[in-house]
PDB file of C-alpha atoms in Angstrom:
ATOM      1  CA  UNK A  89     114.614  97.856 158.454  1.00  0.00           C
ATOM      2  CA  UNK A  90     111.917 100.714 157.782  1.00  0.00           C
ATOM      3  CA  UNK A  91     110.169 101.404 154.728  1.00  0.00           C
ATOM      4  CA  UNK A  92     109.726 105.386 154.295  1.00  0.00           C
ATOM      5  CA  UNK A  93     107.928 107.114 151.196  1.00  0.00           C
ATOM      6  CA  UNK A  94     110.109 109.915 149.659  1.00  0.00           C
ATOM      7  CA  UNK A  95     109.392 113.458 150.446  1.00  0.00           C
ATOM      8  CA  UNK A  96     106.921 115.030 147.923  1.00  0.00           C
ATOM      9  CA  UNK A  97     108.365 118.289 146.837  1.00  0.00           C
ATOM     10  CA  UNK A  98     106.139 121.168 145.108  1.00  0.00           C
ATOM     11  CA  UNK A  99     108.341 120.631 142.027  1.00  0.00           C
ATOM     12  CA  UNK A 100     107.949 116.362 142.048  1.00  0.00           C
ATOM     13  CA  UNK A 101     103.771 117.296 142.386  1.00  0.00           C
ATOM     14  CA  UNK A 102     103.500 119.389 139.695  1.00  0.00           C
ATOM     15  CA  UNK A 103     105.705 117.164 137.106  1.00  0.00           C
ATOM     16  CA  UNK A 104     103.144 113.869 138.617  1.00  0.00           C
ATOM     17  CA  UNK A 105     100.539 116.043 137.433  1.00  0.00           C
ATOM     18  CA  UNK A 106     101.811 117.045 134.387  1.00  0.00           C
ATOM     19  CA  UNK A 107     102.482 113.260 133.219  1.00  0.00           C
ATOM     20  CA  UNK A 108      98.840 112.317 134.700  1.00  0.00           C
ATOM     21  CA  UNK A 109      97.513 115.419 132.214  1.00  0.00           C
ATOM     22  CA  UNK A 110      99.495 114.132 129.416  1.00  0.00           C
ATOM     23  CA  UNK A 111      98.447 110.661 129.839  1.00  0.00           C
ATOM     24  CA  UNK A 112      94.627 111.371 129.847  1.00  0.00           C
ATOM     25  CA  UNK A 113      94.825 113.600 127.194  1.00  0.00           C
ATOM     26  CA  UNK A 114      96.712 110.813 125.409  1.00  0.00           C
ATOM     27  CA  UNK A 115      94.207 108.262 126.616  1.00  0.00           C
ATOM     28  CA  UNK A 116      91.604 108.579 123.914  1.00  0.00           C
ATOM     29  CA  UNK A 117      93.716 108.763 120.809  1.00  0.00           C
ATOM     30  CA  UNK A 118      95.350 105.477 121.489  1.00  0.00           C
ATOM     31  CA  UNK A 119      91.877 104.169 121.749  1.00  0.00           C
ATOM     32  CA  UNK A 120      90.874 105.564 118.683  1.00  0.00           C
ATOM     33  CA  UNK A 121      93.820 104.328 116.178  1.00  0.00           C
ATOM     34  CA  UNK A 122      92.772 102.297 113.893  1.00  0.00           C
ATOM     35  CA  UNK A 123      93.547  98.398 114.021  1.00  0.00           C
ATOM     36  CA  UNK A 124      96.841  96.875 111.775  1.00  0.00           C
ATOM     37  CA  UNK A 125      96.226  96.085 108.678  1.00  0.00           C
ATOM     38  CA  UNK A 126      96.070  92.453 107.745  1.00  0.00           C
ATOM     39  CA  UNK A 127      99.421  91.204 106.478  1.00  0.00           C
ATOM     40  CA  UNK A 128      99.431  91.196 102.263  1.00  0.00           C
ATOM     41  CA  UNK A 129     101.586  88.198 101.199  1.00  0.00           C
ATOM     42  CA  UNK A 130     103.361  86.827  98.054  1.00  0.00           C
ATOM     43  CA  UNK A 131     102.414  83.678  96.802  1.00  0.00           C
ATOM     44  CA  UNK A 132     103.535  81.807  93.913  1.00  0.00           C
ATOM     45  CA  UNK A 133     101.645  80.309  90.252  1.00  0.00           C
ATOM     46  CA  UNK A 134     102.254  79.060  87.048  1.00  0.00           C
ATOM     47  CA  UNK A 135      99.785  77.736  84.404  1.00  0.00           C
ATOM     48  CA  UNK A 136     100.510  73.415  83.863  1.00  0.00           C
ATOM     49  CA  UNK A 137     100.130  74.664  80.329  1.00  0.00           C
ATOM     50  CA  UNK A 138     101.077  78.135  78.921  1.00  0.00           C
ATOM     51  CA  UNK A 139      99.439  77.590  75.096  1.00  0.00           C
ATOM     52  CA  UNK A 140      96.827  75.600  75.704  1.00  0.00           C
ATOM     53  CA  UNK A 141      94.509  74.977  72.221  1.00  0.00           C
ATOM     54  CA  UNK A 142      91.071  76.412  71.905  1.00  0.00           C
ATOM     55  CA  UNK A 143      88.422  73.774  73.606  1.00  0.00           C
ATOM     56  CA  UNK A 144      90.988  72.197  75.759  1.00  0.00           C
ATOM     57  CA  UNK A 145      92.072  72.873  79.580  1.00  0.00           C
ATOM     58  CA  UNK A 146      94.811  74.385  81.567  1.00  0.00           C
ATOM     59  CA  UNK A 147      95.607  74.560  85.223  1.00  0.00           C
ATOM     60  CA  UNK A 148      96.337  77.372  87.507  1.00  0.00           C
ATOM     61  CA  UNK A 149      99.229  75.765  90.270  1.00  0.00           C
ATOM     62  CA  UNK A 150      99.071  77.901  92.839  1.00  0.00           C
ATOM     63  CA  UNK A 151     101.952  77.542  95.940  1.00  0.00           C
ATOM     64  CA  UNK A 152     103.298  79.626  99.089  1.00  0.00           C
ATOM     65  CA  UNK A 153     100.251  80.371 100.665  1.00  0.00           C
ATOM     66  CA  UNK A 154      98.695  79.066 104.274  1.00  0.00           C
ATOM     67  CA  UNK A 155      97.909  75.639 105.213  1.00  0.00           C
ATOM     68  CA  UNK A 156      94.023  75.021 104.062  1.00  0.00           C
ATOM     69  CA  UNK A 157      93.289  78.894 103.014  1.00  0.00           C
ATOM     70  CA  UNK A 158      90.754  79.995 100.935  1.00  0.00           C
ATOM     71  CA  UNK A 159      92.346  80.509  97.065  1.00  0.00           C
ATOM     72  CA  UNK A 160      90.409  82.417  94.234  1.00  0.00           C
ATOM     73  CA  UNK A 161      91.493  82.437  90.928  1.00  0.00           C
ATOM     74  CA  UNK A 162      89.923  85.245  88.532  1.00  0.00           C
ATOM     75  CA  UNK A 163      90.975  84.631  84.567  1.00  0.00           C
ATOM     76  CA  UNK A 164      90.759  87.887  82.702  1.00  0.00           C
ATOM     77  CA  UNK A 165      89.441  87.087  79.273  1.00  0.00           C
ATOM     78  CA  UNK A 166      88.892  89.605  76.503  1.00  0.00           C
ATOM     79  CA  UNK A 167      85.368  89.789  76.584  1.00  0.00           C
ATOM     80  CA  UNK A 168      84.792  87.991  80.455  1.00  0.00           C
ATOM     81  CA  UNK A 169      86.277  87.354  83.557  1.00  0.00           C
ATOM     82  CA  UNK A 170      85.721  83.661  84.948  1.00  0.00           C
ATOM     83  CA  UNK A 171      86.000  83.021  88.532  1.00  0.00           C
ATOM     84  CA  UNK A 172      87.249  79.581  90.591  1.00  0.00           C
ATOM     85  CA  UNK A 173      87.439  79.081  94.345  1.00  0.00           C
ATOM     86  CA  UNK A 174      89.811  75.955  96.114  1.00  0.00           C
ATOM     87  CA  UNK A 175      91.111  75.337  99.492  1.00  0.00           C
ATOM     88  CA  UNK A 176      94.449  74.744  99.442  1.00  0.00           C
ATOM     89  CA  UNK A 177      96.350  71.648 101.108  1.00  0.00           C
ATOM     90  CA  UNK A 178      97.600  71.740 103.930  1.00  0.00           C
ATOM     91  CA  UNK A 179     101.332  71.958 102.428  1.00  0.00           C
ATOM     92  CA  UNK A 180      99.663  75.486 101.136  1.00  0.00           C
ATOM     93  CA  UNK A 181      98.916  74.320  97.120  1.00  0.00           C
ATOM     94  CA  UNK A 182      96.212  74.305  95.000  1.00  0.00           C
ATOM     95  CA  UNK A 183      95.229  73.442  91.130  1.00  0.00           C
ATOM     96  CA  UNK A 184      92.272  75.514  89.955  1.00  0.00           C
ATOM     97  CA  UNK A 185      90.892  73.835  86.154  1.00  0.00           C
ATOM     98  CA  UNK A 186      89.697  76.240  83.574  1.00  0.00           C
ATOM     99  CA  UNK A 187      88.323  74.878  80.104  1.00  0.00           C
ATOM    100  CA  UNK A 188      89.150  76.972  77.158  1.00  0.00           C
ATOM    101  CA  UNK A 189      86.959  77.243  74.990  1.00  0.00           C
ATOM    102  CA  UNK A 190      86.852  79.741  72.297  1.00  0.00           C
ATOM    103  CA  UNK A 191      89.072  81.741  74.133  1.00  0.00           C
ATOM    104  CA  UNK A 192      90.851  84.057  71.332  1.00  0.00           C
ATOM    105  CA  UNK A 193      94.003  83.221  69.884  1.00  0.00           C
ATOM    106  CA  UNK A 194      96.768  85.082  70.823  1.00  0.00           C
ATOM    107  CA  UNK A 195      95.459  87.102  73.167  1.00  0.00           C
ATOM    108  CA  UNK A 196      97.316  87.062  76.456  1.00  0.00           C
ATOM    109  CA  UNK A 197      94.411  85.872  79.377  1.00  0.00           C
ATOM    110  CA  UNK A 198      96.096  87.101  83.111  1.00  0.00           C
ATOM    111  CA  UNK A 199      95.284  85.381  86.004  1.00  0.00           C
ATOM    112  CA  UNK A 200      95.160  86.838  89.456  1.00  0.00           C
ATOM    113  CA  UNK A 201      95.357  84.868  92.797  1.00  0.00           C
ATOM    114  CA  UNK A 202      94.408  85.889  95.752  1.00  0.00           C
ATOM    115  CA  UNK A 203      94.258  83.570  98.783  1.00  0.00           C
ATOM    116  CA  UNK A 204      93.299  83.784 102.371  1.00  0.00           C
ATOM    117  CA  UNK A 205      93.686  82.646 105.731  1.00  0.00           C
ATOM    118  CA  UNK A 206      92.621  85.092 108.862  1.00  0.00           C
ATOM    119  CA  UNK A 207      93.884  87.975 108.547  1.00  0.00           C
ATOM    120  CA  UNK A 208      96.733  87.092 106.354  1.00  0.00           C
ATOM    121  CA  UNK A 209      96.193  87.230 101.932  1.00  0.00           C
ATOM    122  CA  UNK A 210      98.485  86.396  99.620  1.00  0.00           C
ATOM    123  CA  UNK A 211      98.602  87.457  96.393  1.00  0.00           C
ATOM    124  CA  UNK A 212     100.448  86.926  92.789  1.00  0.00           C
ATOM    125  CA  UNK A 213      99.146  86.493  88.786  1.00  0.00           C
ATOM    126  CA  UNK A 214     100.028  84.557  85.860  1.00  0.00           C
ATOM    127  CA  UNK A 215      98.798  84.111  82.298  1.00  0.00           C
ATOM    128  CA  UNK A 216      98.166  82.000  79.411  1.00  0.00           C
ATOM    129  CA  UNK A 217      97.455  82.786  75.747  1.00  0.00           C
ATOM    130  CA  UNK A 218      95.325  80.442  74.124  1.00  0.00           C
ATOM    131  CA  UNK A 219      96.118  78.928  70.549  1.00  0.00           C
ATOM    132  CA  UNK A 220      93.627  77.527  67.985  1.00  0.00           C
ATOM    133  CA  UNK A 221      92.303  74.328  67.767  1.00  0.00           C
TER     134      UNK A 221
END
């Protein structure tokens, strides 16, 4: 048994170097596109209570996000934002605390979540609105 190479015609050169030309002009843009973009999640939370009185606290349950990433919890008050960081469990949960104090009554306070592990982030809001004392 022989092994021969197939006859190179002037037609089969010419397409070989028309691929080769295509591929080295292609060569460079593949190197320059841009990286994917980190996978945006959705996560789950809920306030332990909804009303909570003036001077009292609430919690922000946070669920559905990775195994031990990185929560933040911003609450949007009418005149400030407070900010609270946690690392969730490894069952992806968390329980940020926030003390209300004289929060205003009535006035709806959202909540947004974003957590993250690598280059994954999930993200997803409550709220509360505070009651008097």
């Amino acid at each position: 048994m022989s092994l021969t190479t197939p006859a190179r015609t002037k037609a089969g050169s010419k397409l070989l170097a028309l691929t080769l030309a295509v591929g080295l002009l292609a060569g460079p843009i593949a190197l320059d596109a841009q990286p994917a973009e980190a996978a945006t999640k959705k996560c789950s939370a809920k306030m332990s209570i909804s009303k909570p009185r003036q001077y009292s606290y609430t919690n922000v349950n946070v669920s559905k996000v990775g195994s031990k990433a990185k929560v933040t919890t911003t609450a949007h008050y009418k005149t400030t934002t407070t900010k609270k960081k946690a690392t969730a469990s490894k069952k992806g949960k968390a329980s940020l605390k926030y003390y209300i104090a004289r929060a205003t009554p009535g006035k709806k306070v959202s909540v947004t979540i974003t957590a993250k592990k690598g280059k994954t982030t999930w993200k997803c809001s409550t709220s509360f609105k505070p009651k008097k004392k």
